[in-house]
Amino acid sequence: MQLTGSQIVVECLKEQGVDTVFGYPGGTILNIYDELYRHPEIKHILTSHEQGAAHAADGYARSTGKAGVCMATSGPGATNLVTGIATANMDSVPMIAITCNVANPLLGKDSFQEVDIAGVTMPLTKHNFIVKDITKLADTMRRAFKIAQSGRPGPVLIDITKDVTAAKTEYTKEVPAIIGRIGDTITEDAVADAIEIIKKAKKPMIFVGGGAVIANASQELAEFVEKVDAPVTDTLMGKGAFDGNNPYYTGMLGMHGTKTANLSVSECDLLIVVGSRFSDRVTGNASKFASKAKILQIDVDPAEVNKNIVVDHYIIGDIKLVLDILNKKLEKQDHSKWLEKVFARKEEMPLSYPVDRLTGPYIMEKILEITKGEAIITTEVGQHQMWAAQFYSYKKPRTFITSGGLGTMGYGLGACIGAKVGNPDVPVFNIAGDGCFRMNMNEIATATRYNIPIIQVVFNNNVLGMVRQWQTLFYGQRYSHTILNDKVDFVKLAEAMGAKAYRVTKKEEVEPVIKEAMQLGEPVVIECVIDCDDKVWPMVAPGAPINQVMTEDDV
């Protein structure tokens, strides 16, 4: 049948099972929005800013495992998506960004709101397209979804000229092909060598990254840990892939990792790396990372092997498939002496925080207690992000959603909205600092417009907390432009945007406020006033090896 380009875009979204789109209309994309008007089966969430749309699509994707979709018009609309696209790219998130550009005859003429968004985003996407021919539109849409979701996922941008959205061509509906897992790269020799290395280890450690979450490999990972009989550590992106309540779990690794994890990785004789890219925030001084260990890396992306850390052995392939094969071939190992040492270290070196006042860690522990670990936690970036990682136990994947690679301040609130839309029956909290909250707090208006019952928690210390922490420890307490001690009233702001709001200043106020917020069924903002000099401990100084992990007592 003959359809316009706009109709083809909507039909292709329906083909792919898309139920929600986040976006902001404008001149060049009006034809698509006009068609969306006729299709209420696709929910459209109008965000307050295009960046919020990108972050919401990202949070939707991370929390559901499906591709998130965002839309924007040409020029500034498209460029406002860029930070969200880069965030998704760094963390391997399947996202489709649909933009429209000026008509073909106007391209390259500095026309009103013309930007080469495909050129702008080329380094920030897994792939991108500009569609200038109506006959190629449907195939391009289908290819984009396949690319975004296959192998190592990532964002794909589709830029469509406005005349293509109005033109007509023949359209035939297609059922999307099932996207298979990558297994043809898993060789028998690689598996055999890996099993031999594991059998020889006396002090193995398993290090879990975001790839295990993406691969939905939690069940296989849990079995693998039992088979290897090894303690487990993870990254920010890997949280929830392995149950944080499991006795084998030692906490997060790296700059703000636990002493147990950092010291044990530095002492182990085999480090099994499951879906991690060896970020500098994890490795510290790369030349001294896991220096006593052989390293076995399991990853779907061959580009990650020997990129940041040289490894002794690797298996390339889908993590779920690799672990399943290893579990079938590997005999149960016994490392009881090594585990005894690690578990003793875990008892001796627990995470701690000041108990005489209201703190971020206390609030996170209260949220954990009240939700019983069943909430989705999104975060902004900074001290609050680390406290959310340290003091909330994630027992399931896709329940901790944060900007790990790009470290995007302003990410969490949009992501929280996307996660709640994708998981309406799950409580969703966004944890923010006051600095981050300022960046995209206009998205509270999005939550209230659609009555999306998110709970926004703001740790207000009137400073840029993590930057101040670095200034305190490494810059002679020169607090250059990090003090936010102004007259902003977050409670009044939230109320002005239609949200219920609370201000908490004492520990005893936290529990009743959180319980009430969870029962309201509407957007809530909770401002929690904490001390400006509270710090995230433990910490590894930049450039130091991770075994030089320090606490406040050490300083």
Coordinates of C-alpha atoms in Angstrom, one line a residue:
M1 CA 0.0 0.0 0.0
Q2 CA 1.1 3.6 -0.6
L3 CA 2.0 5.5 2.6
T4 CA 3.7 8.8 3.3
G5 CA 7.1 8.8 5.0
S6 CA 5.5 9.9 8.3
Q7 CA 3.1 7.0 8.1
I8 CA 6.0 4.6 7.4
V9 CA 7.9 5.9 10.4
V10 CA 4.9 5.2 12.7
E11 CA 4.2 1.8 11.1
C12 CA 7.9 0.8 11.5
L13 CA 7.7 1.8 15.2
K14 CA 4.7 -0.4 15.6
E15 CA 6.5 -3.3 13.8
Q16 CA 9.2 -3.0 16.4
G17 CA 6.8 -3.1 19.3
V18 CA 7.4 0.4 20.4
D19 CA 4.8 1.6 22.9
T20 CA 6.4 4.8 24.1
V21 CA 8.3 7.7 22.5
F22 CA 9.8 10.6 24.3
G23 CA 10.2 13.8 22.3
Y24 CA 9.6 17.5 21.5
P25 CA 8.1 18.7 18.2
G26 CA 9.2 21.4 15.8
G27 CA 8.9 22.5 12.3
T28 CA 10.8 19.8 10.3
I29 CA 9.3 16.9 12.3
L30 CA 5.7 18.2 12.2
N31 CA 4.6 15.6 9.6
I32 CA 5.6 12.8 11.9
Y33 CA 3.9 14.4 14.9
D34 CA 0.8 14.9 12.9
E35 CA 0.8 11.1 12.2
L36 CA 1.4 10.3 15.8
Y37 CA -1.8 12.2 16.6
R38 CA -3.7 9.4 14.8
H39 CA -2.0 6.6 16.7
P40 CA -2.8 6.8 20.4
E41 CA -1.5 3.2 20.8
I42 CA 2.0 4.8 20.8
K43 CA 2.3 6.9 24.0
H44 CA 4.2 10.1 23.4
I45 CA 5.8 11.8 26.5
L46 CA 6.4 15.5 25.8
T47 CA 9.5 16.3 27.9
S48 CA 10.5 19.8 29.0
H49 CA 13.7 19.7 27.0
E50 CA 15.0 17.5 24.2
Q51 CA 17.9 16.4 26.5
G52 CA 15.3 15.1 28.9
A53 CA 13.7 13.1 26.1
A54 CA 17.0 11.4 25.3
H55 CA 17.7 10.6 28.9
A56 CA 14.1 9.3 29.4
A57 CA 14.5 7.0 26.3
D58 CA 17.8 5.8 27.8
G59 CA 16.3 5.1 31.2
Y60 CA 13.4 3.3 29.6
A61 CA 15.8 1.1 27.6
R62 CA 18.1 0.3 30.5
S63 CA 15.2 -0.7 32.8
T64 CA 13.2 -2.7 30.3
G65 CA 15.9 -4.1 28.0
K66 CA 13.9 -2.8 25.0
A67 CA 15.1 -0.1 22.6
G68 CA 14.2 3.4 23.8
V69 CA 13.0 5.9 21.3
C70 CA 13.3 9.7 21.3
M71 CA 12.4 12.4 18.7
A72 CA 13.4 15.9 18.0
T73 CA 13.2 18.5 15.3
S74 CA 16.2 19.8 13.3
G75 CA 18.9 22.2 14.4
P76 CA 18.8 23.0 18.1
G77 CA 16.2 20.3 18.7
A78 CA 18.6 17.7 17.3
T79 CA 21.7 19.1 19.0
N80 CA 19.9 19.1 22.4
L81 CA 19.8 15.3 22.0
V82 CA 23.5 15.0 21.7
T83 CA 24.5 14.7 25.4
G84 CA 21.8 12.0 25.9
I85 CA 23.1 10.1 22.8
A86 CA 26.7 10.3 24.0
T87 CA 25.5 9.0 27.5
A88 CA 23.8 6.0 25.9
N89 CA 26.8 5.3 23.7
M90 CA 29.3 5.2 26.5
D91 CA 27.1 2.8 28.5
S92 CA 26.0 0.6 25.5
V93 CA 22.3 1.5 25.6
P94 CA 20.0 0.5 22.7
M95 CA 18.4 3.8 21.8
I96 CA 16.8 5.1 18.5
A97 CA 17.0 8.9 18.1
I98 CA 14.8 10.1 15.2
T99 CA 15.3 13.6 14.0
C100 CA 14.1 15.4 10.9
N101 CA 16.1 17.9 8.8
V102 CA 15.3 20.5 6.2
A103 CA 14.0 19.4 2.8
N104 CA 16.5 18.0 0.3
P105 CA 16.7 21.2 -1.8
L106 CA 17.6 23.2 1.3
L107 CA 20.4 20.9 2.6
G108 CA 23.9 22.5 2.7
K109 CA 22.6 26.0 2.3
D110 CA 22.6 27.1 6.0
S111 CA 18.9 27.0 5.9
F112 CA 16.8 27.9 9.0
Q113 CA 17.5 25.3 11.8
E114 CA 19.7 23.2 9.5
V115 CA 22.4 21.1 11.2
D116 CA 24.4 18.1 10.0
I117 CA 23.3 16.0 13.0
A118 CA 24.5 12.8 11.4
G119 CA 28.0 14.4 11.1
V120 CA 27.7 15.8 14.7
T121 CA 26.8 12.4 16.2
M122 CA 29.0 10.1 14.1
P123 CA 31.6 9.6 16.9
L124 CA 28.8 9.3 19.5
T125 CA 26.6 6.6 17.9
K126 CA 26.9 2.9 17.1
H127 CA 25.6 3.9 13.6
N128 CA 23.6 6.7 12.1
F129 CA 21.7 7.4 8.9
I130 CA 20.4 10.4 6.9
V131 CA 17.4 9.4 4.8
K132 CA 16.9 11.5 1.6
D133 CA 15.0 8.9 -0.4
I134 CA 11.5 7.8 0.6
T135 CA 12.0 4.3 -0.9
K136 CA 14.8 3.6 1.7
L137 CA 13.0 4.8 4.8
A138 CA 11.4 1.6 6.0
D139 CA 14.5 -0.5 5.5
T140 CA 16.6 2.1 7.3
M141 CA 14.2 2.1 10.3
R142 CA 14.4 -1.7 10.5
R143 CA 18.2 -1.7 10.2
A144 CA 18.5 0.9 12.9
F145 CA 16.6 -1.1 15.4
K146 CA 18.6 -4.2 14.6
I147 CA 21.9 -2.4 14.9
A148 CA 20.9 -0.8 18.2
Q149 CA 19.9 -4.0 19.8
S150 CA 22.4 -6.6 18.4
G151 CA 25.8 -7.6 19.8
R152 CA 27.0 -4.8 22.0
P153 CA 24.0 -2.4 22.0
G154 CA 24.2 1.3 21.3
P155 CA 22.3 4.4 20.1
V156 CA 21.5 4.8 16.4
L157 CA 20.3 8.1 14.9
I158 CA 18.0 8.4 11.9
D159 CA 17.8 11.8 10.4
I160 CA 15.0 12.2 7.8
T161 CA 14.6 15.2 5.5
K162 CA 11.2 16.9 5.8
D163 CA 10.2 16.2 2.1
V164 CA 10.8 12.5 2.7
T165 CA 8.2 12.6 5.6
A166 CA 5.6 14.0 3.1
A167 CA 6.4 11.9 0.0
K168 CA 4.7 8.6 -0.7
T169 CA 5.9 5.1 -1.6
E170 CA 4.9 1.5 -1.4
Y171 CA 5.0 0.0 2.1
T172 CA 4.8 -3.7 3.1
K173 CA 4.6 -4.7 6.7
E174 CA 7.4 -7.0 8.0
V175 CA 7.8 -9.0 11.1
P176 CA 11.1 -8.1 12.7
A177 CA 13.7 -10.9 12.6
I178 CA 14.7 -12.3 16.0
I179 CA 18.0 -10.8 17.1
G180 CA 20.2 -13.7 18.0
R181 CA 23.1 -13.9 20.5
I182 CA 26.6 -13.9 19.2
G183 CA 28.0 -17.4 19.7
D184 CA 29.9 -18.2 16.5
T185 CA 33.0 -16.5 18.0
I186 CA 33.1 -18.8 21.0
T187 CA 35.8 -21.4 20.1
E188 CA 36.4 -24.8 21.8
D189 CA 40.0 -23.9 22.3
A190 CA 39.2 -20.7 24.0
V191 CA 36.8 -22.4 26.4
A192 CA 39.2 -25.3 27.1
D193 CA 42.0 -22.8 27.9
A194 CA 39.7 -20.8 30.2
I195 CA 38.7 -23.9 32.1
E196 CA 42.4 -24.9 32.5
I197 CA 43.3 -21.4 33.8
I198 CA 40.3 -21.5 36.3
K199 CA 41.3 -25.0 37.6
K200 CA 44.9 -23.9 38.3
A201 CA 43.8 -20.8 40.3
K202 CA 44.2 -20.8 44.1
K203 CA 42.8 -17.3 44.7
P204 CA 40.3 -16.4 41.9
M205 CA 38.1 -13.3 41.8
I206 CA 35.2 -12.6 39.6
F207 CA 34.8 -9.0 38.3
V208 CA 31.3 -8.2 36.8
G209 CA 30.6 -5.3 34.5
G210 CA 27.6 -3.9 32.6
G211 CA 27.9 -6.5 29.9
A212 CA 26.5 -9.1 32.2
V213 CA 23.4 -6.9 32.8
I214 CA 23.0 -6.3 29.0
A215 CA 23.2 -10.0 28.3
N216 CA 20.6 -10.9 30.9
A217 CA 23.1 -13.4 32.3
S218 CA 22.3 -13.2 36.0
Q219 CA 21.2 -16.8 36.4
E220 CA 24.3 -18.1 34.5
L221 CA 26.6 -15.8 36.5
A222 CA 25.2 -17.0 39.8
E223 CA 25.8 -20.6 38.8
F224 CA 29.3 -19.7 37.5
V225 CA 30.2 -18.1 40.9
E226 CA 29.2 -21.2 42.7
K227 CA 31.2 -23.4 40.3
V228 CA 34.4 -21.3 40.5
D229 CA 33.8 -20.8 44.3
A230 CA 35.2 -17.2 44.1
P231 CA 34.3 -13.9 45.6
V232 CA 32.6 -11.3 43.4
T233 CA 33.1 -7.6 42.8
D234 CA 31.4 -5.3 40.3
T235 CA 31.3 -1.9 38.6
L236 CA 28.7 0.8 38.7
M237 CA 27.3 -0.6 35.4
G238 CA 27.4 -4.2 36.7
K239 CA 25.3 -3.6 39.8
G240 CA 22.5 -6.1 40.1
A241 CA 23.9 -8.6 37.7
F242 CA 25.0 -10.5 40.8
D243 CA 22.9 -10.3 43.9
G244 CA 24.4 -7.7 46.3
N245 CA 23.1 -9.7 49.2
N246 CA 24.9 -12.9 48.3
P247 CA 27.7 -13.9 50.7
Y248 CA 30.2 -14.1 47.8
Y249 CA 29.7 -10.4 47.1
T250 CA 32.4 -8.1 48.3
G251 CA 31.2 -4.7 47.1
M252 CA 32.1 -2.4 44.2
L253 CA 35.6 -2.1 42.8
G254 CA 37.7 1.0 42.1
M255 CA 38.0 4.6 43.1
H256 CA 35.1 4.4 45.6
G257 CA 35.1 0.6 45.9
T258 CA 35.3 -1.3 49.2
K259 CA 38.6 -2.0 50.8
T260 CA 37.6 -5.7 50.6
A261 CA 37.2 -5.7 46.8
N262 CA 40.2 -3.5 46.0
L263 CA 42.6 -5.4 48.3
S264 CA 41.3 -8.8 47.1
V265 CA 41.6 -8.0 43.4
S266 CA 45.1 -6.7 44.1
E267 CA 46.0 -10.1 45.8
C268 CA 44.1 -12.6 43.7
D269 CA 46.0 -14.9 41.2
L270 CA 43.1 -15.0 38.7
L271 CA 40.8 -12.2 37.8
I272 CA 37.8 -13.4 35.7
V273 CA 36.3 -10.3 34.0
V274 CA 32.7 -10.6 32.9
G275 CA 31.6 -7.8 30.6
S276 CA 33.7 -4.9 31.8
R277 CA 35.8 -2.4 29.8
F278 CA 38.4 -1.7 32.5
S279 CA 37.4 2.0 33.1
D280 CA 40.1 4.1 34.6
R281 CA 37.8 4.7 37.6
V282 CA 38.0 1.0 38.2
T283 CA 41.6 0.2 37.5
G284 CA 43.3 3.2 39.1
N285 CA 47.0 3.0 38.1
A286 CA 46.6 0.6 35.2
S287 CA 50.2 -0.6 35.3
K288 CA 49.6 -1.9 38.8
F289 CA 46.1 -3.3 38.4
A290 CA 45.7 -6.9 39.5
S291 CA 49.4 -7.2 39.1
K292 CA 49.6 -10.7 40.8
A293 CA 46.8 -12.2 38.7
K294 CA 46.3 -13.8 35.3
I295 CA 43.3 -12.1 33.7
L296 CA 40.6 -13.9 31.8
Q297 CA 38.2 -11.6 30.0
I298 CA 34.8 -12.5 28.7
D299 CA 33.2 -9.9 26.4
V300 CA 31.0 -9.7 23.3
D301 CA 33.1 -6.9 21.9
P302 CA 36.6 -7.8 20.6
A303 CA 37.5 -4.1 20.7
E304 CA 37.6 -4.2 24.5
V305 CA 40.3 -6.9 24.7
N306 CA 43.7 -5.5 25.5
K307 CA 42.4 -1.9 25.1
N308 CA 43.0 -0.7 28.6
I309 CA 44.4 -3.7 30.3
V310 CA 46.5 -6.4 28.7
V311 CA 44.9 -9.8 29.5
D312 CA 46.2 -13.3 29.5
H313 CA 43.2 -15.0 27.9
Y314 CA 39.8 -14.1 26.5
I315 CA 36.6 -15.5 25.1
I316 CA 34.6 -13.4 22.7
G317 CA 30.9 -14.0 22.6
D318 CA 27.6 -13.3 24.2
I319 CA 28.2 -13.5 28.0
K320 CA 25.1 -15.6 28.7
L321 CA 26.2 -18.2 26.1
V322 CA 29.8 -18.2 27.3
L323 CA 28.9 -18.7 30.9
D324 CA 26.4 -21.4 30.0
I325 CA 29.1 -23.3 28.2
L326 CA 31.6 -22.9 31.0
N327 CA 29.1 -24.0 33.6
K328 CA 28.5 -27.2 31.7
K329 CA 32.1 -28.0 31.3
L330 CA 33.6 -26.7 34.6
E331 CA 33.8 -29.0 37.7
K332 CA 33.0 -27.4 41.1
Q333 CA 36.1 -25.8 42.5
D334 CA 37.0 -25.4 46.2
H335 CA 38.7 -22.2 47.3
S336 CA 37.5 -22.2 50.9
K337 CA 40.8 -21.0 52.4
W338 CA 40.9 -18.0 50.0
L339 CA 37.2 -17.3 50.7
E340 CA 37.8 -17.4 54.4
K341 CA 40.4 -14.7 54.1
V342 CA 38.2 -12.5 51.9
F343 CA 35.2 -12.9 54.1
A344 CA 37.2 -12.1 57.2
R345 CA 38.4 -8.9 55.4
K346 CA 34.8 -8.1 54.6
E347 CA 33.9 -8.4 58.3
E348 CA 36.9 -6.2 59.4
M349 CA 36.4 -3.5 56.8
P350 CA 32.7 -2.6 56.4
L351 CA 31.5 0.6 54.8
S352 CA 30.7 3.2 57.5
Y353 CA 29.4 6.8 57.8
P354 CA 28.8 9.3 60.5
V355 CA 25.8 8.3 62.6
D356 CA 25.3 11.6 64.6
R357 CA 23.5 13.4 61.8
L358 CA 21.5 13.1 58.6
T359 CA 23.7 11.7 55.8
G360 CA 23.3 10.4 52.2
P361 CA 24.3 6.8 53.2
Y362 CA 21.6 6.8 56.0
I363 CA 19.0 7.9 53.5
M364 CA 20.0 5.2 51.0
E365 CA 19.8 2.6 53.8
K366 CA 16.3 3.8 54.7
I367 CA 15.1 3.6 51.1
L368 CA 16.5 0.1 50.9
E369 CA 14.8 -0.9 54.2
I370 CA 11.4 0.5 53.2
T371 CA 11.5 -0.8 49.6
K372 CA 13.0 -4.1 50.6
G373 CA 15.4 -3.7 47.7
E374 CA 12.5 -3.9 45.2
A375 CA 12.8 -0.4 43.8
I376 CA 14.6 1.0 40.7
I377 CA 17.2 3.6 41.6
T378 CA 18.3 6.1 39.1
T379 CA 21.0 8.7 39.9
E380 CA 22.7 11.8 38.8
V381 CA 26.5 12.0 39.0
G382 CA 28.6 12.8 42.1
Q383 CA 28.7 11.9 45.8
H384 CA 25.0 10.9 45.9
Q385 CA 25.7 8.5 43.0
M386 CA 28.4 6.7 44.9
W387 CA 26.3 6.5 48.1
A388 CA 23.5 5.0 46.0
A389 CA 25.9 2.4 44.7
Q390 CA 27.4 1.7 48.1
F391 CA 24.5 1.7 50.5
Y392 CA 21.6 0.1 48.5
S393 CA 21.9 -3.6 47.8
Y394 CA 20.9 -4.4 44.2
K395 CA 19.6 -8.0 43.9
K396 CA 18.3 -7.8 40.4
P397 CA 19.7 -6.4 37.1
R398 CA 18.3 -3.2 35.5
T399 CA 17.5 -1.8 38.9
F400 CA 20.4 0.6 39.2
I401 CA 20.4 3.1 36.4
T402 CA 23.2 5.7 36.2
S403 CA 25.5 7.5 33.8
G404 CA 28.7 5.5 34.3
G405 CA 30.9 6.3 31.3
L406 CA 30.1 9.9 30.4
G407 CA 29.2 10.9 34.0
T408 CA 26.3 13.1 32.9
M409 CA 25.0 15.6 35.5
G410 CA 21.3 16.1 34.7
Y411 CA 20.8 12.5 33.5
G412 CA 18.9 10.9 36.3
L413 CA 15.6 12.7 36.4
G414 CA 14.8 12.0 32.7
A415 CA 16.0 8.4 33.2
C416 CA 13.8 8.1 36.2
I417 CA 10.8 9.2 34.2
G418 CA 11.7 6.7 31.4
A419 CA 12.2 3.9 33.9
K420 CA 8.9 4.5 35.6
V421 CA 7.0 4.7 32.3
G422 CA 8.6 1.3 31.4
N423 CA 8.0 -0.2 34.8
P424 CA 4.7 1.4 36.1
D425 CA 4.3 -1.1 38.9
V426 CA 7.8 -0.7 40.4
P427 CA 8.7 2.2 42.8
V428 CA 11.4 4.4 41.1
F429 CA 13.6 6.9 42.9
N430 CA 16.0 9.4 41.4
I431 CA 18.9 10.3 43.7
A432 CA 20.4 13.7 43.0
G433 CA 22.7 16.3 44.4
D434 CA 21.5 19.9 44.4
G435 CA 24.0 20.7 41.6
C436 CA 22.8 18.0 39.3
F437 CA 19.1 18.6 40.1
R438 CA 19.4 22.2 38.9
M439 CA 20.5 21.0 35.5
N440 CA 17.3 19.3 34.4
M441 CA 14.9 19.9 37.3
N442 CA 12.4 21.2 34.7
E443 CA 11.5 17.6 34.0
I444 CA 9.5 17.6 37.2
A445 CA 7.0 19.4 35.1
T446 CA 7.0 16.4 32.7
A447 CA 6.3 14.1 35.6
T448 CA 3.4 16.2 36.9
R449 CA 2.0 16.7 33.4
Y450 CA 1.5 13.0 33.0
N451 CA 1.2 12.2 36.8
I452 CA 4.2 9.8 36.6
P453 CA 4.7 8.9 40.3
I454 CA 8.5 9.2 40.6
I455 CA 10.2 10.0 43.8
Q456 CA 13.0 12.6 43.4
V457 CA 15.4 12.7 46.4
V458 CA 17.7 15.7 46.5
F459 CA 20.8 15.6 48.7
N460 CA 21.2 19.3 49.3
N461 CA 24.6 20.3 50.7
N462 CA 24.7 23.7 48.9
V463 CA 27.9 22.7 47.1
L464 CA 29.1 20.6 44.2
G465 CA 29.9 17.8 46.6
M466 CA 32.3 15.5 44.7
V467 CA 34.2 18.4 43.2
R468 CA 34.5 20.0 46.7
Q469 CA 35.7 16.6 48.0
W470 CA 38.5 16.7 45.5
Q471 CA 39.2 20.4 46.3
T472 CA 39.4 19.5 50.0
L473 CA 41.8 16.5 49.5
F474 CA 43.9 17.5 46.6
Y475 CA 43.5 21.3 46.0
G476 CA 44.3 22.8 49.3
Q477 CA 40.7 23.6 50.2
R478 CA 40.5 26.2 47.5
Y479 CA 36.7 26.0 46.7
S480 CA 36.8 27.6 43.3
H481 CA 33.2 28.1 42.1
T482 CA 31.7 25.0 43.8
I483 CA 29.7 26.7 46.5
L484 CA 25.9 26.9 45.7
N485 CA 24.9 28.7 48.9
D486 CA 22.1 30.8 47.3
K487 CA 18.4 31.4 47.7
V488 CA 17.0 28.5 45.7
D489 CA 14.1 26.8 47.5
F490 CA 13.7 23.4 46.0
V491 CA 10.4 22.7 47.8
K492 CA 8.8 25.8 46.4
L493 CA 10.1 25.1 43.0
A494 CA 8.7 21.5 43.1
E495 CA 5.4 22.7 44.3
A496 CA 5.3 25.4 41.6
M497 CA 5.7 22.6 39.0
G498 CA 2.8 20.7 40.6
A499 CA 4.7 18.1 42.6
K500 CA 4.3 17.2 46.3
A501 CA 7.4 18.3 48.1
Y502 CA 9.1 17.8 51.5
R503 CA 12.1 19.1 53.3
V504 CA 14.0 16.7 55.6
T505 CA 16.6 17.9 58.0
K506 CA 16.7 15.2 60.7
K507 CA 17.2 11.4 60.6
E508 CA 13.9 10.7 62.3
E509 CA 12.0 12.5 59.5
V510 CA 13.3 10.3 56.7
E511 CA 11.3 7.1 57.2
P512 CA 7.8 8.7 57.5
V513 CA 8.4 11.0 54.5
I514 CA 9.5 8.2 52.3
K515 CA 6.6 5.9 53.3
E516 CA 4.1 8.7 52.7
A517 CA 5.7 9.5 49.3
M518 CA 5.4 5.9 48.2
Q519 CA 1.7 5.9 49.0
L520 CA 0.7 9.1 47.3
G521 CA 0.8 7.9 43.7
E522 CA 2.0 11.2 42.4
P523 CA 5.4 12.9 41.7
V524 CA 7.2 13.8 44.9
V525 CA 10.4 15.8 45.6
I526 CA 12.2 15.2 48.9
E527 CA 14.9 17.7 49.7
C528 CA 17.3 16.3 52.3
V529 CA 19.7 18.8 53.9
I530 CA 23.1 17.3 54.6
D531 CA 26.5 18.6 55.6
C532 CA 28.7 20.2 52.8
D533 CA 31.8 18.4 54.0
D534 CA 30.4 14.8 54.0
K535 CA 32.6 12.7 51.8
V536 CA 32.5 9.4 50.0
W537 CA 34.7 6.8 51.5
P538 CA 36.6 4.7 50.8
M539 CA 38.6 6.5 48.1
V540 CA 41.6 5.9 45.9
A541 CA 43.5 9.0 44.9
P542 CA 43.6 9.7 41.2
G543 CA 46.6 7.9 39.6
A544 CA 47.2 5.6 42.6
P545 CA 46.8 1.8 42.5
I546 CA 43.6 0.5 43.9
N547 CA 45.3 -1.3 46.8
Q548 CA 46.1 2.2 48.2
V549 CA 42.4 2.6 49.1
M550 CA 41.9 5.0 52.0
T551 CA 39.2 5.8 54.5
E552 CA 38.7 8.9 56.6
D553 CA 40.7 7.3 59.4
D554 CA 43.6 6.8 57.0
V555 CA 43.6 10.4 56.0

